[in-house]
Amino acid sequence: MTHRPPRTRLRATAALALLPLLTLTACGSGDTGAAAVGAQGSPAPTDDPVAAVREVDSVAALLPEDVRESGTLKIGSSIGFPPGAYYPNGTDKAPAGQDIDLADAVAKVLGLKLERQDASFETILPALGSGKYDVGTGNFGVTSERLKTIDFVTYINDGQGFAVKDDNSALTKKVTDLTQLCGLTIGTGAGTTFEATLTAQKDVCAKAGKKPYDVKVYSENAATLTALQQGRIDVIMSTINGLRYQAAQPASHTRFLGEYHRLDVGFAFKKGSPLTKAFRAAVDHLIEDGTYRRILAKWGTTASAIDASRINPPEHT
């Protein structure tokens, strides 16, 4: 039986302690919890590609009648780090980011208003089944396990990667095999594909005759970078785009170790949701009219663009 690593719960004080250390610039490529620490106060890019988006009747017609009549959808959003979704002006102001723009653009195509609620990453998918939210966003990767209970409409291709402190001389090469991490302590987010991957493969080091790696799981995104900077973990596992974003900020003092596993990322729905066809058509419309590319260019994530949205694609192997 695979051992599940203990969860380390570090609260906001750890993140606040690093705020003076990291004052990041506005825009980079990708999103990661670890980038959250200094980027909370980073100004968002000023261009607004969503402003010109209008309702498309043929796409809106794909919505269930009761949704069209109500004109609203409840969306659970994991908000915490740029450029995916964060608060550039404080939590009492509107969030910004790639996921925010894409969700807002899709809603405009469908003629809907989103009732956005902040939620921690690990709570959103379970809450979809209970009906608390109609749709969820949070850089949710499409995995075989999640497809058992969740429907996805894809909007970007991201995935898993690793990063270390820029002065780390032990890890200098791209991580292509988890045995490269044997004997090290890895920090990652609670309820993520990263946690699942590390837990499922925890015996690889023993099989290779090496000391196992240790996993520390954090419920707050900024706490991961805090732990890295303080030497309590050796390496971070997070999103490809996000770790690239983080490494591009000199004040973060991190180095990206490359892609490990690609994943499609999508809007999340309860299994059997009647909303998926309309959302896919809306994403495809945004791709076709160029709005999609402009949103990704705004947030520096064009390298992860997709050519067409898909409903429940198989996990990348």
XYZ file of C-alpha atoms in Angstrom:
317
model
C 0.000 0.000 0.000
C 1.391 3.371 -1.028
C 2.061 5.656 1.901
C 0.396 9.039 1.689
C 2.740 11.848 2.750
C 1.749 14.051 5.678
C 0.276 17.412 4.793
C 2.138 20.463 5.976
C -0.263 23.336 6.647
C 1.536 26.647 6.510
C -0.660 29.677 6.854
C -0.442 33.170 5.420
C 2.257 34.370 7.802
C 4.888 32.428 5.890
C 3.894 34.021 2.600
C 3.769 37.495 4.088
C 7.241 37.086 5.473
C 8.626 36.845 1.945
C 6.644 39.669 0.398
C 9.404 42.253 0.894
C 11.907 39.826 -0.624
C 10.106 39.215 -3.896
C 8.631 42.062 -5.877
C 7.964 40.582 -9.281
C 7.184 42.180 -12.606
C 3.801 42.116 -14.285
C 3.880 39.407 -16.895
C 5.730 36.208 -17.573
C 4.891 32.776 -18.919
C 2.769 30.357 -16.963
C 1.390 30.040 -13.460
C 2.543 28.383 -10.292
C 1.710 28.410 -6.659
C 5.338 29.043 -5.860
C 5.286 32.228 -7.887
C 2.604 33.621 -5.656
C 4.852 34.926 -2.961
C 5.980 38.199 -4.457
C 3.623 38.438 -7.361
C 0.538 39.174 -5.296
C 1.289 42.866 -5.628
C 2.382 42.684 -9.266
C 0.294 44.877 -11.577
C -1.695 43.011 -14.206
C -1.123 43.701 -17.933
C -3.340 46.550 -19.061
C -4.573 45.207 -22.414
C -8.071 43.724 -22.365
C -8.767 41.243 -25.188
C -11.975 40.154 -23.455
C -13.603 43.572 -23.833
C -14.486 43.033 -27.484
C -16.036 39.570 -27.025
C -19.742 39.378 -27.794
C -22.451 36.743 -27.400
C -22.666 34.219 -30.230
C -26.237 33.021 -30.599
C -25.384 29.697 -32.257
C -23.032 28.807 -29.397
C -25.315 30.064 -26.648
C -28.076 27.895 -28.117
C -26.115 24.838 -26.961
C -26.777 25.716 -23.317
C -29.600 24.039 -21.384
C -32.740 26.149 -21.427
C -32.761 26.674 -17.669
C -29.217 28.051 -17.773
C -30.078 30.439 -20.602
C -33.090 31.656 -18.663
C -31.157 32.225 -15.438
C -28.259 33.851 -17.289
C -25.751 32.912 -14.567
C -23.329 30.154 -13.644
C -21.542 29.517 -10.354
C -17.797 29.141 -10.845
C -15.369 27.941 -8.201
C -11.950 29.487 -8.808
C -8.641 28.673 -7.205
C -7.055 32.123 -7.030
C -3.620 32.685 -5.676
C -0.799 33.085 -8.177
C -0.010 34.854 -11.448
C -0.501 34.627 -14.263
C -3.166 31.930 -13.888
C -5.356 33.683 -11.322
C -4.287 36.105 -8.614
C -5.070 39.372 -6.873
C -2.814 42.111 -8.290
C -4.479 44.775 -6.129
C -5.425 42.869 -2.988
C -8.189 40.403 -2.161
C -10.764 43.164 -1.878
C -10.340 43.910 -5.607
C -11.101 41.832 -8.698
C -8.777 38.931 -9.549
C -6.796 38.816 -12.790
C -5.010 36.179 -14.823
C -5.194 33.808 -17.758
C -7.890 31.615 -16.209
C -9.944 34.666 -15.280
C -9.787 36.079 -18.823
C -10.591 32.773 -20.499
C -13.557 32.071 -18.221
C -14.894 35.602 -18.683
C -14.493 35.383 -22.465
C -16.317 32.043 -22.616
C -19.118 33.465 -20.472
C -19.497 36.444 -22.824
C -19.724 34.168 -25.867
C -22.446 32.216 -24.052
C -24.269 35.336 -22.901
C -23.823 34.437 -19.242
C -22.697 36.138 -16.067
C -20.282 34.261 -13.820
C -20.825 34.241 -10.070
C -17.219 33.655 -9.037
C -16.361 32.184 -5.633
C -12.831 31.763 -4.320
C -12.033 28.225 -3.223
C -8.937 26.264 -2.254
C -7.661 24.065 -5.062
C -8.344 20.726 -3.402
C -11.990 21.545 -2.583
C -13.258 22.521 -6.029
C -13.556 19.164 -7.792
C -15.488 17.492 -4.944
C -17.787 20.526 -4.739
C -18.775 20.160 -8.399
C -20.485 16.877 -7.640
C -22.508 18.420 -4.838
C -23.743 21.230 -7.082
C -21.997 23.987 -5.140
C -20.367 25.100 -8.403
C -21.401 24.608 -12.028
C -17.820 24.861 -13.291
C -14.362 25.001 -11.728
C -11.043 26.548 -12.721
C -7.621 26.138 -11.163
C -5.221 24.782 -13.810
C -6.879 21.372 -13.452
C -4.945 18.775 -15.439
C -6.858 16.008 -17.208
C -5.918 12.638 -15.702
C -7.390 9.169 -16.022
C -8.272 9.175 -12.332
C -10.088 12.522 -12.481
C -11.991 11.488 -15.607
C -13.794 8.884 -13.522
C -15.755 11.601 -11.703
C -15.133 14.851 -13.606
C -15.837 16.106 -17.133
C -13.293 18.438 -18.722
C -13.374 20.973 -21.542
C -9.774 21.719 -22.445
C -8.348 25.199 -23.024
C -4.559 24.862 -22.701
C -1.757 22.310 -22.607
C 0.472 22.534 -19.536
C 1.771 19.832 -17.216
C 4.320 18.865 -14.599
C 7.848 20.156 -14.030
C 10.472 20.793 -11.372
C 12.453 23.757 -10.060
C 15.223 24.323 -7.516
C 17.012 27.286 -5.971
C 19.310 28.890 -8.498
C 22.364 28.053 -6.386
C 21.539 24.331 -6.201
C 24.551 22.450 -7.588
C 23.207 18.951 -6.936
C 20.352 19.177 -9.459
C 21.443 20.797 -12.697
C 19.931 18.589 -15.397
C 16.375 18.160 -16.645
C 14.420 15.731 -14.446
C 13.220 12.900 -16.663
C 13.084 10.147 -14.031
C 12.001 10.393 -10.399
C 15.048 8.388 -9.331
C 16.984 11.609 -9.916
C 15.195 12.930 -6.818
C 15.991 10.043 -4.497
C 17.111 11.234 -1.066
C 15.688 14.720 -1.605
C 12.663 16.503 -0.147
C 10.056 17.614 -2.685
C 7.439 20.274 -2.026
C 4.152 20.396 -3.909
C 0.496 21.410 -3.636
C -2.311 19.590 -1.869
C -4.762 17.698 -4.055
C -2.695 18.184 -7.217
C -1.566 15.809 -9.953
C 1.948 16.416 -8.623
C 1.056 14.979 -5.237
C -0.636 11.998 -6.901
C 2.370 11.307 -9.145
C 4.897 11.505 -6.315
C 2.796 9.331 -4.024
C 2.061 6.692 -6.653
C 5.734 6.305 -7.568
C 7.265 6.565 -4.126
C 8.761 3.073 -4.350
C 10.936 3.829 -7.400
C 13.921 4.742 -5.234
C 13.780 1.531 -3.200
C 13.619 -0.473 -6.415
C 16.715 1.385 -7.603
C 18.485 0.685 -4.309
C 18.446 4.335 -3.289
C 17.152 6.328 -0.346
C 13.510 7.346 -0.936
C 12.516 10.916 -1.600
C 10.343 12.701 0.934
C 7.231 14.671 -0.003
C 5.900 17.716 1.802
C 2.457 18.874 0.729
C 1.328 22.467 1.214
C -2.219 23.754 1.175
C -1.104 27.314 0.450
C 0.686 28.016 -2.806
C 3.100 30.638 -1.518
C 4.268 28.342 1.270
C 6.034 26.087 -1.221
C 8.482 28.790 -2.290
C 8.911 29.865 1.318
C 9.983 26.315 2.160
C 12.400 26.212 -0.773
C 14.028 29.514 0.112
C 14.384 28.459 3.753
C 15.946 25.119 2.816
C 13.149 22.933 4.181
C 12.629 21.380 0.745
C 15.132 20.769 -2.063
C 12.894 20.931 -5.107
C 9.421 22.107 -6.142
C 7.078 20.130 -8.381
C 4.468 22.319 -10.038
C 3.165 23.448 -13.434
C 5.487 23.743 -16.421
C 4.312 27.225 -17.332
C 4.310 28.343 -13.751
C 7.832 27.262 -12.969
C 9.046 28.984 -16.119
C 7.273 32.135 -14.987
C 8.831 31.908 -11.572
C 12.358 31.302 -12.890
C 12.043 34.351 -15.158
C 11.684 36.580 -12.097
C 15.229 37.328 -10.777
C 13.971 37.934 -7.236
C 12.624 34.383 -6.942
C 16.127 32.859 -7.210
C 14.833 29.648 -8.770
C 15.882 27.571 -11.776
C 13.482 25.549 -13.955
C 14.499 21.909 -14.484
C 12.357 21.250 -17.530
C 9.180 19.431 -18.446
C 8.422 16.094 -16.832
C 4.913 15.199 -18.021
C 2.502 17.137 -20.239
C -1.206 17.393 -19.368
C -4.223 18.974 -20.991
C -5.836 21.557 -18.706
C -9.520 22.353 -18.751
C -12.675 23.749 -17.239
C -13.982 21.158 -14.787
C -17.597 19.972 -14.447
C -19.467 17.249 -12.606
C -19.735 14.013 -14.565
C -22.479 14.181 -17.145
C -22.784 17.961 -17.062
C -24.960 19.398 -19.867
C -22.630 22.407 -20.100
C -19.624 20.797 -21.772
C -20.705 21.084 -25.425
C -21.474 24.777 -25.072
C -18.157 25.462 -23.322
C -16.194 23.561 -25.961
C -17.926 25.492 -28.742
C -17.213 28.767 -26.938
C -13.494 27.968 -26.558
C -13.323 26.962 -30.223
C -14.983 30.243 -31.215
C -12.392 32.187 -29.217
C -9.613 30.209 -30.911
C -11.063 30.872 -34.354
C -11.580 34.612 -33.912
C -8.136 35.198 -32.395
C -9.251 36.208 -28.901
C -7.742 33.061 -27.424
C -4.276 33.817 -28.779
C -4.491 37.407 -27.574
C -5.345 36.252 -24.055
C -2.443 33.819 -23.979
C -0.093 36.458 -25.407
C -1.197 38.851 -22.661
C -0.170 36.337 -19.993
C 2.866 34.884 -21.767
C 1.547 31.345 -22.231
C 1.294 31.055 -26.032
C 3.668 28.064 -26.042
C 0.854 26.075 -24.419
C -1.866 27.020 -26.910
C -4.161 24.332 -28.285
C -5.675 24.187 -31.789
C -9.113 23.034 -30.656
C -10.922 22.310 -27.411
C -11.763 18.732 -26.492
C -14.182 17.114 -24.077
C -12.575 14.466 -21.858
C -9.453 13.666 -23.874
C -7.376 10.744 -22.588
C -4.474 11.583 -20.299
C -1.159 12.126 -22.056
C 1.123 9.100 -21.770
